[in-house]
Amino acid sequence: MADLFDGYRDARARLDSAAFTVPYDEMFGHGAVPLAARAPYADLHAALADLTHEQIRHRSEQLAESYLAQGVTFD
């Protein structure tokens, strides 16, 4: 497994302890141990978990370049 979700549980625990109400996490169930995606997000989590931060950044840059090459702009 790549490092994309490393530290997520710790960051969420800090948020949970600092908040008056626990923030809702759409992808992961509250207190899920081990970190497990809710059923509708299981395939997305599995796909993303195999990627590093650098791979996601590279894919994002490629997509942005593709849009620009096609003349798509966002204002």
mmCIF file of N, CA and C in Angstrom:
data_model
loop_
_atom_site.group_PDB
_atom_site.id
_atom_site.type_symbol
_atom_site.label_atom_id
_atom_site.label_comp_id
_atom_site.label_asym_id
_atom_site.label_seq_id
_atom_site.Cartn_x
_atom_site.Cartn_y
_atom_site.Cartn_z
ATOM 1 N N MET A 1 0.848 -1.176 0.000
ATOM 2 C CA MET A 1 0.000 0.000 0.000
ATOM 3 C C MET A 1 0.892 1.237 0.000
ATOM 4 N N ALA A 2 0.518 2.216 -0.765
ATOM 5 C CA ALA A 2 1.274 3.467 -0.848
ATOM 6 C C ALA A 2 0.992 4.331 0.376
ATOM 7 N N ASP A 3 1.521 5.533 0.359
ATOM 8 C CA ASP A 3 1.456 6.390 1.543
ATOM 9 C C ASP A 3 0.320 7.406 1.545
ATOM 10 N N LEU A 4 -0.601 7.344 0.611
ATOM 11 C CA LEU A 4 -1.624 8.375 0.483
ATOM 12 C C LEU A 4 -2.454 8.550 1.746
ATOM 13 N N PHE A 5 -2.811 7.470 2.416
ATOM 14 C CA PHE A 5 -3.661 7.563 3.598
ATOM 15 C C PHE A 5 -2.881 7.453 4.910
ATOM 16 N N ASP A 6 -1.553 7.423 4.836
ATOM 17 C CA ASP A 6 -0.735 7.395 6.055
ATOM 18 C C ASP A 6 -1.018 8.637 6.883
ATOM 19 N N GLY A 7 -1.235 8.458 8.145
ATOM 20 C CA GLY A 7 -1.473 9.585 9.037
ATOM 21 C C GLY A 7 -2.900 10.089 9.047
ATOM 22 N N TYR A 8 -3.755 9.546 8.186
ATOM 23 C CA TYR A 8 -5.136 10.029 8.120
ATOM 24 C C TYR A 8 -5.867 9.793 9.437
ATOM 25 N N ARG A 9 -5.715 8.597 10.001
ATOM 26 C CA ARG A 9 -6.417 8.266 11.248
ATOM 27 C C ARG A 9 -5.985 9.206 12.378
ATOM 28 N N ASP A 10 -4.682 9.501 12.482
ATOM 29 C CA ASP A 10 -4.192 10.400 13.530
ATOM 30 C C ASP A 10 -4.740 11.811 13.349
ATOM 31 N N ALA A 11 -4.753 12.285 12.111
ATOM 32 C CA ALA A 11 -5.282 13.632 11.847
ATOM 33 C C ALA A 11 -6.762 13.692 12.182
ATOM 34 N N ARG A 12 -7.497 12.646 11.836
ATOM 35 C CA ARG A 12 -8.931 12.619 12.125
ATOM 36 C C ARG A 12 -9.171 12.554 13.621
ATOM 37 N N ALA A 13 -8.349 11.815 14.355
ATOM 38 C CA ALA A 13 -8.491 11.723 15.812
ATOM 39 C C ALA A 13 -8.268 13.085 16.454
ATOM 40 N N ARG A 14 -7.294 13.843 15.944
ATOM 41 C CA ARG A 14 -7.065 15.204 16.472
ATOM 42 C C ARG A 14 -8.274 16.087 16.207
ATOM 43 N N LEU A 15 -8.847 15.980 15.029
ATOM 44 C CA LEU A 15 -10.046 16.755 14.707
ATOM 45 C C LEU A 15 -11.200 16.360 15.613
ATOM 46 N N ASP A 16 -11.383 15.053 15.792
ATOM 47 C CA ASP A 16 -12.476 14.557 16.633
ATOM 48 C C ASP A 16 -12.354 15.075 18.056
ATOM 49 N N SER A 17 -11.143 15.080 18.606
ATOM 50 C CA SER A 17 -10.967 15.491 19.995
ATOM 51 C C SER A 17 -11.085 17.002 20.157
ATOM 52 N N ALA A 18 -10.845 17.764 19.096
ATOM 53 C CA ALA A 18 -10.903 19.221 19.173
ATOM 54 C C ALA A 18 -12.297 19.767 18.888
ATOM 55 N N ALA A 19 -13.153 18.975 18.287
ATOM 56 C CA ALA A 19 -14.467 19.462 17.860
ATOM 57 C C ALA A 19 -15.527 19.190 18.921
ATOM 58 N N PHE A 20 -16.506 20.079 18.972
ATOM 59 C CA PHE A 20 -17.642 19.860 19.866
ATOM 60 C C PHE A 20 -18.519 18.740 19.329
ATOM 61 N N THR A 21 -18.618 18.669 18.026
ATOM 62 C CA THR A 21 -19.315 17.560 17.385
ATOM 63 C C THR A 21 -18.324 16.897 16.437
ATOM 64 N N VAL A 22 -18.419 15.609 16.328
ATOM 65 C CA VAL A 22 -17.499 14.860 15.473
ATOM 66 C C VAL A 22 -17.842 15.149 14.012
ATOM 67 N N PRO A 23 -16.870 15.589 13.216
ATOM 68 C CA PRO A 23 -17.150 15.848 11.805
ATOM 69 C C PRO A 23 -17.515 14.555 11.086
ATOM 70 N N TYR A 24 -18.422 14.649 10.129
ATOM 71 C CA TYR A 24 -18.837 13.480 9.366
ATOM 72 C C TYR A 24 -17.811 13.208 8.282
ATOM 73 N N ASP A 25 -17.367 11.997 8.205
ATOM 74 C CA ASP A 25 -16.420 11.587 7.183
ATOM 75 C C ASP A 25 -17.180 10.738 6.175
ATOM 76 N N GLU A 26 -17.332 11.267 4.979
ATOM 77 C CA GLU A 26 -18.130 10.593 3.969
ATOM 78 C C GLU A 26 -17.503 9.280 3.504
ATOM 79 N N MET A 27 -16.189 9.221 3.468
ATOM 80 C CA MET A 27 -15.514 8.034 2.949
ATOM 81 C C MET A 27 -15.295 6.956 4.004
ATOM 82 N N PHE A 28 -14.934 7.368 5.215
ATOM 83 C CA PHE A 28 -14.591 6.401 6.252
ATOM 84 C C PHE A 28 -15.579 6.471 7.411
ATOM 85 N N GLY A 29 -15.955 5.312 7.929
ATOM 86 C CA GLY A 29 -16.831 5.263 9.088
ATOM 87 C C GLY A 29 -16.114 5.771 10.328
ATOM 88 N N HIS A 30 -16.846 6.345 11.257
ATOM 89 C CA HIS A 30 -16.255 6.873 12.487
ATOM 90 C C HIS A 30 -15.666 5.736 13.315
ATOM 91 N N GLY A 31 -14.420 5.885 13.691
ATOM 92 C CA GLY A 31 -13.767 4.895 14.538
ATOM 93 C C GLY A 31 -13.430 3.594 13.840
ATOM 94 N N ALA A 32 -13.468 3.590 12.521
ATOM 95 C CA ALA A 32 -13.190 2.352 11.791
ATOM 96 C C ALA A 32 -11.748 1.910 12.033
ATOM 97 N N VAL A 33 -11.612 0.697 12.548
ATOM 98 C CA VAL A 33 -10.284 0.135 12.785
ATOM 99 C C VAL A 33 -10.267 -1.252 12.171
ATOM 100 N N PRO A 34 -9.388 -1.593 11.275
ATOM 101 C CA PRO A 34 -8.466 -0.659 10.636
ATOM 102 C C PRO A 34 -9.239 0.310 9.750
ATOM 103 N N LEU A 35 -8.574 1.343 9.274
ATOM 104 C CA LEU A 35 -9.215 2.347 8.440
ATOM 105 C C LEU A 35 -9.898 1.645 7.274
ATOM 106 N N ALA A 36 -11.221 1.692 7.247
ATOM 107 C CA ALA A 36 -11.980 0.989 6.218
ATOM 108 C C ALA A 36 -12.964 1.946 5.568
ATOM 109 N N ALA A 37 -13.007 1.922 4.256
ATOM 110 C CA ALA A 37 -13.917 2.790 3.518
ATOM 111 C C ALA A 37 -15.336 2.241 3.601
ATOM 112 N N ARG A 38 -16.299 3.155 3.601
ATOM 113 C CA ARG A 38 -17.703 2.746 3.517
ATOM 114 C C ARG A 38 -17.897 2.054 2.165
ATOM 115 N N ALA A 39 -18.895 1.188 2.079
ATOM 116 C CA ALA A 39 -19.117 0.367 0.883
ATOM 117 C C ALA A 39 -19.131 1.162 -0.428
ATOM 118 N N PRO A 40 -19.843 2.309 -0.505
ATOM 119 C CA PRO A 40 -19.856 3.032 -1.791
ATOM 120 C C PRO A 40 -18.483 3.570 -2.208
ATOM 121 N N TYR A 41 -17.555 3.685 -1.262
ATOM 122 C CA TYR A 41 -16.232 4.244 -1.545
ATOM 123 C C TYR A 41 -15.130 3.187 -1.566
ATOM 124 N N ALA A 42 -15.472 1.939 -1.388
ATOM 125 C CA ALA A 42 -14.462 0.881 -1.284
ATOM 126 C C ALA A 42 -13.581 0.790 -2.528
ATOM 127 N N ASP A 43 -14.183 0.832 -3.712
ATOM 128 C CA ASP A 43 -13.392 0.738 -4.945
ATOM 129 C C ASP A 43 -12.495 1.962 -5.129
ATOM 130 N N LEU A 44 -13.017 3.147 -4.822
ATOM 131 C CA LEU A 44 -12.216 4.368 -4.927
ATOM 132 C C LEU A 44 -11.038 4.320 -3.955
ATOM 133 N N HIS A 45 -11.306 3.905 -2.716
ATOM 134 C CA HIS A 45 -10.240 3.802 -1.715
ATOM 135 C C HIS A 45 -9.169 2.815 -2.169
ATOM 136 N N ALA A 46 -9.595 1.677 -2.695
ATOM 137 C CA ALA A 46 -8.632 0.669 -3.154
ATOM 138 C C ALA A 46 -7.758 1.222 -4.281
ATOM 139 N N ALA A 47 -8.356 1.966 -5.205
ATOM 140 C CA ALA A 47 -7.592 2.534 -6.317
ATOM 141 C C ALA A 47 -6.620 3.603 -5.825
ATOM 142 N N LEU A 48 -7.078 4.476 -4.937
ATOM 143 C CA LEU A 48 -6.225 5.557 -4.443
ATOM 144 C C LEU A 48 -5.144 5.056 -3.496
ATOM 145 N N ALA A 49 -5.438 4.014 -2.743
ATOM 146 C CA ALA A 49 -4.489 3.507 -1.751
ATOM 147 C C ALA A 49 -3.216 2.971 -2.391
ATOM 148 N N ASP A 50 -3.296 2.590 -3.649
ATOM 149 C CA ASP A 50 -2.120 2.072 -4.347
ATOM 150 C C ASP A 50 -1.256 3.173 -4.958
ATOM 151 N N LEU A 51 -1.694 4.425 -4.839
ATOM 152 C CA LEU A 51 -0.961 5.543 -5.434
ATOM 153 C C LEU A 51 -0.229 6.347 -4.371
ATOM 154 N N THR A 52 0.908 6.897 -4.754
ATOM 155 C CA THR A 52 1.633 7.796 -3.856
ATOM 156 C C THR A 52 1.148 9.227 -4.103
ATOM 157 N N HIS A 53 1.547 10.129 -3.212
ATOM 158 C CA HIS A 53 1.215 11.545 -3.405
ATOM 159 C C HIS A 53 1.764 12.031 -4.749
ATOM 160 N N GLU A 54 2.976 11.615 -5.064
ATOM 161 C CA GLU A 54 3.613 12.045 -6.310
ATOM 162 C C GLU A 54 2.848 11.537 -7.531
ATOM 163 N N GLN A 55 2.370 10.311 -7.492
ATOM 164 C CA GLN A 55 1.605 9.774 -8.617
ATOM 165 C C GLN A 55 0.296 10.541 -8.804
ATOM 166 N N ILE A 56 -0.370 10.879 -7.709
ATOM 167 C CA ILE A 56 -1.623 11.654 -7.796
ATOM 168 C C ILE A 56 -1.321 13.039 -8.368
ATOM 169 N N ARG A 57 -0.263 13.673 -7.878
ATOM 170 C CA ARG A 57 0.121 15.004 -8.370
ATOM 171 C C ARG A 57 0.423 14.941 -9.873
ATOM 172 N N HIS A 58 1.164 13.922 -10.292
ATOM 173 C CA HIS A 58 1.518 13.769 -11.705
ATOM 174 C C HIS A 58 0.264 13.595 -12.560
ATOM 175 N N ARG A 59 -0.653 12.763 -12.129
ATOM 176 C CA ARG A 59 -1.894 12.546 -12.880
ATOM 177 C C ARG A 59 -2.722 13.825 -12.960
ATOM 178 N N SER A 60 -2.755 14.567 -11.865
ATOM 179 C CA SER A 60 -3.484 15.831 -11.846
ATOM 180 C C SER A 60 -2.872 16.822 -12.835
ATOM 181 N N GLU A 61 -1.554 16.890 -12.859
ATOM 182 C CA GLU A 61 -0.866 17.786 -13.794
ATOM 183 C C GLU A 61 -1.117 17.364 -15.242
ATOM 184 N N GLN A 62 -1.108 16.055 -15.498
ATOM 185 C CA GLN A 62 -1.384 15.567 -16.850
ATOM 186 C C GLN A 62 -2.800 15.936 -17.284
ATOM 187 N N LEU A 63 -3.749 15.815 -16.389
ATOM 188 C CA LEU A 63 -5.129 16.166 -16.703
ATOM 189 C C LEU A 63 -5.243 17.661 -17.000
ATOM 190 N N ALA A 64 -4.600 18.490 -16.177
ATOM 191 C CA ALA A 64 -4.630 19.940 -16.397
ATOM 192 C C ALA A 64 -4.020 20.292 -17.756
ATOM 193 N N GLU A 65 -2.891 19.659 -18.091
ATOM 194 C CA GLU A 65 -2.253 19.906 -19.384
ATOM 195 C C GLU A 65 -3.150 19.466 -20.532
ATOM 196 N N SER A 66 -3.855 18.360 -20.350
ATOM 197 C CA SER A 66 -4.773 17.867 -21.370
ATOM 198 C C SER A 66 -5.894 18.870 -21.619
ATOM 199 N N TYR A 67 -6.444 19.429 -20.543
ATOM 200 C CA TYR A 67 -7.497 20.443 -20.688
ATOM 201 C C TYR A 67 -6.974 21.650 -21.465
ATOM 202 N N LEU A 68 -5.792 22.137 -21.083
ATOM 203 C CA LEU A 68 -5.227 23.306 -21.757
ATOM 204 C C LEU A 68 -4.956 23.021 -23.233
ATOM 205 N N ALA A 69 -4.458 21.835 -23.534
ATOM 206 C CA ALA A 69 -4.167 21.467 -24.921
ATOM 207 C C ALA A 69 -5.436 21.430 -25.766
ATOM 208 N N GLN A 70 -6.577 21.149 -25.121
ATOM 209 C CA GLN A 70 -7.852 21.103 -25.831
ATOM 210 C C GLN A 70 -8.556 22.457 -25.841
ATOM 211 N N GLY A 71 -7.937 23.450 -25.188
ATOM 212 C CA GLY A 71 -8.525 24.781 -25.160
ATOM 213 C C GLY A 71 -9.543 24.994 -24.058
ATOM 214 N N VAL A 72 -9.609 24.075 -23.111
ATOM 215 C CA VAL A 72 -10.543 24.215 -21.993
ATOM 216 C C VAL A 72 -9.894 25.102 -20.942
ATOM 217 N N THR A 73 -10.600 26.136 -20.531
ATOM 218 C CA THR A 73 -10.092 27.022 -19.481
ATOM 219 C C THR A 73 -11.150 27.200 -18.411
ATOM 220 N N PHE A 74 -10.709 27.534 -17.222
ATOM 221 C CA PHE A 74 -11.608 27.777 -16.101
ATOM 222 C C PHE A 74 -11.286 29.151 -15.540
ATOM 223 N N ASP A 75 -12.299 29.987 -15.418
ATOM 224 C CA ASP A 75 -12.092 31.315 -14.821
ATOM 225 C C ASP A 75 -12.743 31.388 -13.475
#
